[in-house]
Amino acid sequence: MNDDNQTNAAARTDEGINEAPAEALPQAIEVDVGRAMPPAMTQVMPTLAATEVSPGGSALDATEAHLARSLLAEGLHFIGNAVLRGPCSVAGQVDGNLSQAPGVQVSVVVTETGRVKGDITAHKISVMGHTDGLLDSGEGEVSLHDSASVHGLVRYGRIQVNGADLNATLERVPSARRHG
């Protein structure tokens, strides 16, 4: 790596991207915006290492946090699994699982143009688009809007269904707070 690339790598590390030491990385290549990533680079994936710690060690409510916000824009297609540390909106297509990181509570919104084929695990899940798989909010809440098409299993503490195309098994998760 040249000095500019090492400086950029150090800056990205400070922003929460966990990178392997320079000697462990394959030779860096530049890809112009709008061009496809060369097939050789698809074997190396960066990992995000943002850490959110709440005082007292309880789950951090990141459903409305301004940090670690994720958006998959309309027209983008993501294949793989993602661990979320903050709110996420899906307007494109995801083939894989979206799950909240341990110790945080996040919200996931699947917009009217969004499609998720895989599992979504989050404290708050709102669907206006299409999902096929498990929607698991645990003791949290699931909202299914009139434009939603939901197939699979829905686990929830609270649920709201507003005319959605619902072809799913519903499973209510009892709240520990309600019984205590």
PDB file of N, CA and C in Angstrom, residues 96-164:
ATOM      1  N   GLY A  96     -30.730 -12.397   2.620  1.00  0.00           N
ATOM      2  CA  GLY A  96     -29.929 -12.742   3.784  1.00  0.00           C
ATOM      3  C   GLY A  96     -30.628 -12.262   5.040  1.00  0.00           C
ATOM      4  N   ASN A  97     -29.942 -12.382   6.158  1.00  0.00           N
ATOM      5  CA  ASN A  97     -30.527 -12.072   7.452  1.00  0.00           C
ATOM      6  C   ASN A  97     -30.068 -10.716   7.971  1.00  0.00           C
ATOM      7  N   LEU A  98     -30.986  -9.992   8.609  1.00  0.00           N
ATOM      8  CA  LEU A  98     -30.692  -8.730   9.287  1.00  0.00           C
ATOM      9  C   LEU A  98     -30.982  -8.960  10.762  1.00  0.00           C
ATOM     10  N   SER A  99     -29.983  -8.782  11.613  1.00  0.00           N
ATOM     11  CA  SER A  99     -30.213  -9.022  13.040  1.00  0.00           C
ATOM     12  C   SER A  99     -29.532  -7.951  13.870  1.00  0.00           C
ATOM     13  N   GLN A 100     -30.159  -7.627  15.002  1.00  0.00           N
ATOM     14  CA  GLN A 100     -29.581  -6.621  15.883  1.00  0.00           C
ATOM     15  C   GLN A 100     -28.413  -7.233  16.635  1.00  0.00           C
ATOM     16  N   ALA A 101     -27.416  -6.410  16.894  1.00  0.00           N
ATOM     17  CA  ALA A 101     -26.242  -6.842  17.629  1.00  0.00           C
ATOM     18  C   ALA A 101     -26.622  -7.129  19.085  1.00  0.00           C
ATOM     19  N   PRO A 102     -25.887  -7.985  19.758  1.00  0.00           N
ATOM     20  CA  PRO A 102     -26.167  -8.245  21.169  1.00  0.00           C
ATOM     21  C   PRO A 102     -26.037  -6.950  21.985  1.00  0.00           C
ATOM     22  N   GLY A 103     -26.954  -6.756  22.900  1.00  0.00           N
ATOM     23  CA  GLY A 103     -26.887  -5.603  23.788  1.00  0.00           C
ATOM     24  C   GLY A 103     -27.496  -4.326  23.247  1.00  0.00           C
ATOM     25  N   VAL A 104     -28.077  -4.359  22.036  1.00  0.00           N
ATOM     26  CA  VAL A 104     -28.749  -3.174  21.490  1.00  0.00           C
ATOM     27  C   VAL A 104     -30.140  -3.561  21.020  1.00  0.00           C
ATOM     28  N   GLN A 105     -31.018  -2.580  20.953  1.00  0.00           N
ATOM     29  CA  GLN A 105     -32.348  -2.774  20.408  1.00  0.00           C
ATOM     30  C   GLN A 105     -32.477  -1.838  19.223  1.00  0.00           C
ATOM     31  N   VAL A 106     -32.711  -2.393  18.041  1.00  0.00           N
ATOM     32  CA  VAL A 106     -32.769  -1.583  16.827  1.00  0.00           C
ATOM     33  C   VAL A 106     -34.135  -1.695  16.163  1.00  0.00           C
ATOM     34  N   SER A 107     -34.374  -0.786  15.228  1.00  0.00           N
ATOM     35  CA  SER A 107     -35.589  -0.849  14.422  1.00  0.00           C
ATOM     36  C   SER A 107     -35.200  -1.096  12.968  1.00  0.00           C
ATOM     37  N   VAL A 108     -36.024  -1.877  12.289  1.00  0.00           N
ATOM     38  CA  VAL A 108     -35.828  -2.152  10.864  1.00  0.00           C
ATOM     39  C   VAL A 108     -37.119  -1.786  10.150  1.00  0.00           C
ATOM     40  N   VAL A 109     -36.991  -0.991   9.083  1.00  0.00           N
ATOM     41  CA  VAL A 109     -38.130  -0.600   8.255  1.00  0.00           C
ATOM     42  C   VAL A 109     -37.892  -1.146   6.851  1.00  0.00           C
ATOM     43  N   VAL A 110     -38.866  -1.898   6.347  1.00  0.00           N
ATOM     44  CA  VAL A 110     -38.837  -2.354   4.959  1.00  0.00           C
ATOM     45  C   VAL A 110     -39.848  -1.469   4.230  1.00  0.00           C
ATOM     46  N   THR A 111     -39.347  -0.569   3.379  1.00  0.00           N
ATOM     47  CA  THR A 111     -40.213   0.399   2.703  1.00  0.00           C
ATOM     48  C   THR A 111     -41.035  -0.274   1.612  1.00  0.00           C
ATOM     49  N   GLU A 112     -41.904   0.503   0.958  1.00  0.00           N
ATOM     50  CA  GLU A 112     -42.767  -0.026  -0.096  1.00  0.00           C
ATOM     51  C   GLU A 112     -41.980  -0.698  -1.210  1.00  0.00           C
ATOM     52  N   THR A 113     -40.782  -0.220  -1.509  1.00  0.00           N
ATOM     53  CA  THR A 113     -39.961  -0.796  -2.574  1.00  0.00           C
ATOM     54  C   THR A 113     -39.003  -1.855  -2.052  1.00  0.00           C
ATOM     55  N   GLY A 114     -38.972  -2.071  -0.738  1.00  0.00           N
ATOM     56  CA  GLY A 114     -38.030  -3.007  -0.130  1.00  0.00           C
ATOM     57  C   GLY A 114     -38.491  -4.447  -0.194  1.00  0.00           C
ATOM     58  N   ARG A 115     -37.499  -5.351  -0.324  1.00  0.00           N
ATOM     59  CA  ARG A 115     -37.757  -6.788  -0.339  1.00  0.00           C
ATOM     60  C   ARG A 115     -36.673  -7.456   0.488  1.00  0.00           C
ATOM     61  N   VAL A 116     -37.096  -8.308   1.435  1.00  0.00           N
ATOM     62  CA  VAL A 116     -36.134  -9.062   2.241  1.00  0.00           C
ATOM     63  C   VAL A 116     -36.495 -10.531   2.149  1.00  0.00           C
ATOM     64  N   LYS A 117     -35.563 -11.323   1.645  1.00  0.00           N
ATOM     65  CA  LYS A 117     -35.718 -12.779   1.630  1.00  0.00           C
ATOM     66  C   LYS A 117     -34.706 -13.313   2.638  1.00  0.00           C
ATOM     67  N   GLY A 118     -35.193 -13.519   3.858  1.00  0.00           N
ATOM     68  CA  GLY A 118     -34.345 -13.936   4.964  1.00  0.00           C
ATOM     69  C   GLY A 118     -34.989 -13.499   6.260  1.00  0.00           C
ATOM     70  N   ASP A 119     -34.288 -13.677   7.355  1.00  0.00           N
ATOM     71  CA  ASP A 119     -34.823 -13.385   8.672  1.00  0.00           C
ATOM     72  C   ASP A 119     -34.470 -11.962   9.114  1.00  0.00           C
ATOM     73  N   ILE A 120     -35.405 -11.327   9.823  1.00  0.00           N
ATOM     74  CA  ILE A 120     -35.161 -10.012  10.421  1.00  0.00           C
ATOM     75  C   ILE A 120     -35.376 -10.167  11.921  1.00  0.00           C
ATOM     76  N   THR A 121     -34.347  -9.856  12.699  1.00  0.00           N
ATOM     77  CA  THR A 121     -34.440  -9.889  14.152  1.00  0.00           C
ATOM     78  C   THR A 121     -34.131  -8.494  14.652  1.00  0.00           C
ATOM     79  N   ALA A 122     -35.144  -7.820  15.226  1.00  0.00           N
ATOM     80  CA  ALA A 122     -34.987  -6.459  15.723  1.00  0.00           C
ATOM     81  C   ALA A 122     -36.092  -6.168  16.730  1.00  0.00           C
ATOM     82  N   HIS A 123     -35.877  -5.193  17.601  1.00  0.00           N
ATOM     83  CA  HIS A 123     -36.860  -4.837  18.622  1.00  0.00           C
ATOM     84  C   HIS A 123     -38.130  -4.254  18.001  1.00  0.00           C
ATOM     85  N   LYS A 124     -37.964  -3.467  16.933  1.00  0.00           N
ATOM     86  CA  LYS A 124     -39.102  -2.895  16.212  1.00  0.00           C
ATOM     87  C   LYS A 124     -38.945  -3.219  14.734  1.00  0.00           C
ATOM     88  N   ILE A 125     -39.990  -3.793  14.149  1.00  0.00           N
ATOM     89  CA  ILE A 125     -39.971  -4.139  12.722  1.00  0.00           C
ATOM     90  C   ILE A 125     -41.221  -3.538  12.086  1.00  0.00           C
ATOM     91  N   SER A 126     -41.028  -2.777  11.022  1.00  0.00           N
ATOM     92  CA  SER A 126     -42.130  -2.172  10.294  1.00  0.00           C
ATOM     93  C   SER A 126     -42.001  -2.570   8.830  1.00  0.00           C
ATOM     94  N   VAL A 127     -43.066  -3.178   8.286  1.00  0.00           N
ATOM     95  CA  VAL A 127     -42.999  -3.674   6.909  1.00  0.00           C
ATOM     96  C   VAL A 127     -44.064  -2.985   6.064  1.00  0.00           C
ATOM     97  N   MET A 128     -43.605  -2.378   4.978  1.00  0.00           N
ATOM     98  CA  MET A 128     -44.491  -1.807   3.965  1.00  0.00           C
ATOM     99  C   MET A 128     -44.264  -2.494   2.627  1.00  0.00           C
ATOM    100  N   GLY A 129     -43.139  -3.221   2.515  1.00  0.00           N
ATOM    101  CA  GLY A 129     -42.778  -3.930   1.291  1.00  0.00           C
ATOM    102  C   GLY A 129     -43.001  -5.423   1.436  1.00  0.00           C
ATOM    103  N   HIS A 130     -42.056  -6.223   0.932  1.00  0.00           N
ATOM    104  CA  HIS A 130     -42.205  -7.677   0.887  1.00  0.00           C
ATOM    105  C   HIS A 130     -41.156  -8.346   1.764  1.00  0.00           C
ATOM    106  N   THR A 131     -41.589  -9.328   2.569  1.00  0.00           N
ATOM    107  CA  THR A 131     -40.643 -10.133   3.342  1.00  0.00           C
ATOM    108  C   THR A 131     -41.006 -11.603   3.191  1.00  0.00           C
ATOM    109  N   ASP A 132     -39.988 -12.438   3.209  1.00  0.00           N
ATOM    110  CA  ASP A 132     -40.166 -13.883   3.141  1.00  0.00           C
ATOM    111  C   ASP A 132     -39.156 -14.485   4.104  1.00  0.00           C
ATOM    112  N   GLY A 133     -39.633 -14.875   5.297  1.00  0.00           N
ATOM    113  CA  GLY A 133     -38.759 -15.426   6.316  1.00  0.00           C
ATOM    114  C   GLY A 133     -39.285 -15.089   7.698  1.00  0.00           C
ATOM    115  N   LEU A 134     -38.444 -15.235   8.691  1.00  0.00           N
ATOM    116  CA  LEU A 134     -38.800 -14.968  10.076  1.00  0.00           C
ATOM    117  C   LEU A 134     -38.712 -13.475  10.380  1.00  0.00           C
ATOM    118  N   LEU A 135     -39.775 -12.919  10.964  1.00  0.00           N
ATOM    119  CA  LEU A 135     -39.732 -11.569  11.529  1.00  0.00           C
ATOM    120  C   LEU A 135     -39.783 -11.778  13.034  1.00  0.00           C
ATOM    121  N   ASP A 136     -38.699 -11.473  13.740  1.00  0.00           N
ATOM    122  CA  ASP A 136     -38.620 -11.765  15.174  1.00  0.00           C
ATOM    123  C   ASP A 136     -38.313 -10.489  15.946  1.00  0.00           C
ATOM    124  N   SER A 137     -39.343  -9.969  16.653  1.00  0.00           N
ATOM    125  CA  SER A 137     -39.116  -8.780  17.482  1.00  0.00           C
ATOM    126  C   SER A 137     -39.035  -9.162  18.954  1.00  0.00           C
ATOM    127  N   GLY A 138     -39.084 -10.454  19.265  1.00  0.00           N
ATOM    128  CA  GLY A 138     -39.063 -10.882  20.661  1.00  0.00           C
ATOM    129  C   GLY A 138     -40.225 -10.236  21.391  1.00  0.00           C
ATOM    130  N   GLU A 139     -39.941  -9.518  22.468  1.00  0.00           N
ATOM    131  CA  GLU A 139     -40.971  -8.806  23.226  1.00  0.00           C
ATOM    132  C   GLU A 139     -41.316  -7.462  22.594  1.00  0.00           C
ATOM    133  N   GLY A 140     -40.673  -7.128  21.478  1.00  0.00           N
ATOM    134  CA  GLY A 140     -40.872  -5.836  20.822  1.00  0.00           C
ATOM    135  C   GLY A 140     -42.128  -5.795  19.982  1.00  0.00           C
ATOM    136  N   GLU A 141     -42.111  -4.937  18.967  1.00  0.00           N
ATOM    137  CA  GLU A 141     -43.326  -4.732  18.178  1.00  0.00           C
ATOM    138  C   GLU A 141     -43.091  -4.898  16.687  1.00  0.00           C
ATOM    139  N   VAL A 142     -44.146  -5.382  16.029  1.00  0.00           N
ATOM    140  CA  VAL A 142     -44.146  -5.557  14.581  1.00  0.00           C
ATOM    141  C   VAL A 142     -45.343  -4.793  14.028  1.00  0.00           C
ATOM    142  N   SER A 143     -45.108  -3.973  12.984  1.00  0.00           N
ATOM    143  CA  SER A 143     -46.183  -3.248  12.290  1.00  0.00           C
ATOM    144  C   SER A 143     -46.191  -3.684  10.835  1.00  0.00           C
ATOM    145  N   LEU A 144     -47.348  -4.165  10.381  1.00  0.00           N
ATOM    146  CA  LEU A 144     -47.505  -4.612   8.998  1.00  0.00           C
ATOM    147  C   LEU A 144     -48.522  -3.698   8.336  1.00  0.00           C
ATOM    148  N   HIS A 145     -48.067  -2.898   7.393  1.00  0.00           N
ATOM    149  CA  HIS A 145     -48.903  -1.874   6.761  1.00  0.00           C
ATOM    150  C   HIS A 145     -49.676  -2.444   5.574  1.00  0.00           C
ATOM    151  N   ASP A 146     -50.625  -1.677   5.047  1.00  0.00           N
ATOM    152  CA  ASP A 146     -51.508  -2.177   3.996  1.00  0.00           C
ATOM    153  C   ASP A 146     -50.784  -2.561   2.716  1.00  0.00           C
ATOM    154  N   SER A 147     -49.619  -2.013   2.454  1.00  0.00           N
ATOM    155  CA  SER A 147     -48.865  -2.356   1.241  1.00  0.00           C
ATOM    156  C   SER A 147     -47.932  -3.546   1.452  1.00  0.00           C
ATOM    157  N   ALA A 148     -47.894  -4.107   2.675  1.00  0.00           N
ATOM    158  CA  ALA A 148     -46.958  -5.186   3.006  1.00  0.00           C
ATOM    159  C   ALA A 148     -47.433  -6.535   2.477  1.00  0.00           C
ATOM    160  N   SER A 149     -46.457  -7.356   2.110  1.00  0.00           N
ATOM    161  CA  SER A 149     -46.686  -8.754   1.763  1.00  0.00           C
ATOM    162  C   SER A 149     -45.713  -9.559   2.617  1.00  0.00           C
ATOM    163  N   VAL A 150     -46.237 -10.321   3.576  1.00  0.00           N
ATOM    164  CA  VAL A 150     -45.403 -11.005   4.569  1.00  0.00           C
ATOM    165  C   VAL A 150     -45.657 -12.500   4.512  1.00  0.00           C
ATOM    166  N   HIS A 151     -44.586 -13.276   4.344  1.00  0.00           N
ATOM    167  CA  HIS A 151     -44.645 -14.732   4.283  1.00  0.00           C
ATOM    168  C   HIS A 151     -43.633 -15.293   5.262  1.00  0.00           C
ATOM    169  N   GLY A 152     -44.034 -16.302   6.050  1.00  0.00           N
ATOM    170  CA  GLY A 152     -43.104 -16.935   6.979  1.00  0.00           C
ATOM    171  C   GLY A 152     -43.663 -17.004   8.383  1.00  0.00           C
ATOM    172  N   LEU A 153     -42.842 -16.654   9.368  1.00  0.00           N
ATOM    173  CA  LEU A 153     -43.206 -16.683  10.779  1.00  0.00           C
ATOM    174  C   LEU A 153     -42.986 -15.296  11.357  1.00  0.00           C
ATOM    175  N   VAL A 154     -43.945 -14.819  12.159  1.00  0.00           N
ATOM    176  CA  VAL A 154     -43.825 -13.520  12.819  1.00  0.00           C
ATOM    177  C   VAL A 154     -43.878 -13.751  14.325  1.00  0.00           C
ATOM    178  N   ARG A 155     -42.793 -13.410  15.030  1.00  0.00           N
ATOM    179  CA  ARG A 155     -42.731 -13.479  16.495  1.00  0.00           C
ATOM    180  C   ARG A 155     -42.782 -12.047  17.010  1.00  0.00           C
ATOM    181  N   TYR A 156     -43.648 -11.787  17.984  1.00  0.00           N
ATOM    182  CA  TYR A 156     -43.870 -10.415  18.414  1.00  0.00           C
ATOM    183  C   TYR A 156     -44.300 -10.358  19.874  1.00  0.00           C
ATOM    184  N   GLY A 157     -44.120  -9.202  20.490  1.00  0.00           N
ATOM    185  CA  GLY A 157     -44.702  -8.893  21.790  1.00  0.00           C
ATOM    186  C   GLY A 157     -45.984  -8.113  21.567  1.00  0.00           C
ATOM    187  N   ARG A 158     -45.934  -7.182  20.603  1.00  0.00           N
ATOM    188  CA  ARG A 158     -47.104  -6.403  20.164  1.00  0.00           C
ATOM    189  C   ARG A 158     -47.101  -6.418  18.644  1.00  0.00           C
ATOM    190  N   ILE A 159     -48.307  -6.476  18.067  1.00  0.00           N
ATOM    191  CA  ILE A 159     -48.402  -6.485  16.609  1.00  0.00           C
ATOM    192  C   ILE A 159     -49.523  -5.562  16.165  1.00  0.00           C
ATOM    193  N   GLN A 160     -49.303  -4.930  15.002  1.00  0.00           N
ATOM    194  CA  GLN A 160     -50.323  -4.096  14.375  1.00  0.00           C
ATOM    195  C   GLN A 160     -50.380  -4.501  12.908  1.00  0.00           C
ATOM    196  N   VAL A 161     -51.565  -4.886  12.452  1.00  0.00           N
ATOM    197  CA  VAL A 161     -51.741  -5.294  11.064  1.00  0.00           C
ATOM    198  C   VAL A 161     -52.775  -4.378  10.436  1.00  0.00           C
ATOM    199  N   ASN A 162     -52.385  -3.677   9.390  1.00  0.00           N
ATOM    200  CA  ASN A 162     -53.271  -2.743   8.695  1.00  0.00           C
ATOM    201  C   ASN A 162     -53.498  -3.202   7.266  1.00  0.00           C
ATOM    202  N   GLY A 163     -54.251  -4.284   7.081  1.00  0.00           N
ATOM    203  CA  GLY A 163     -54.612  -4.728   5.739  1.00  0.00           C
ATOM    204  C   GLY A 163     -53.492  -5.365   4.942  1.00  0.00           C
ATOM    205  N   ALA A 164     -52.444  -5.847   5.592  1.00  0.00           N
ATOM    206  CA  ALA A 164     -51.317  -6.460   4.886  1.00  0.00           C
ATOM    207  C   ALA A 164     -51.721  -7.791   4.260  1.00  0.00           C
TER     208      ALA A 164
END
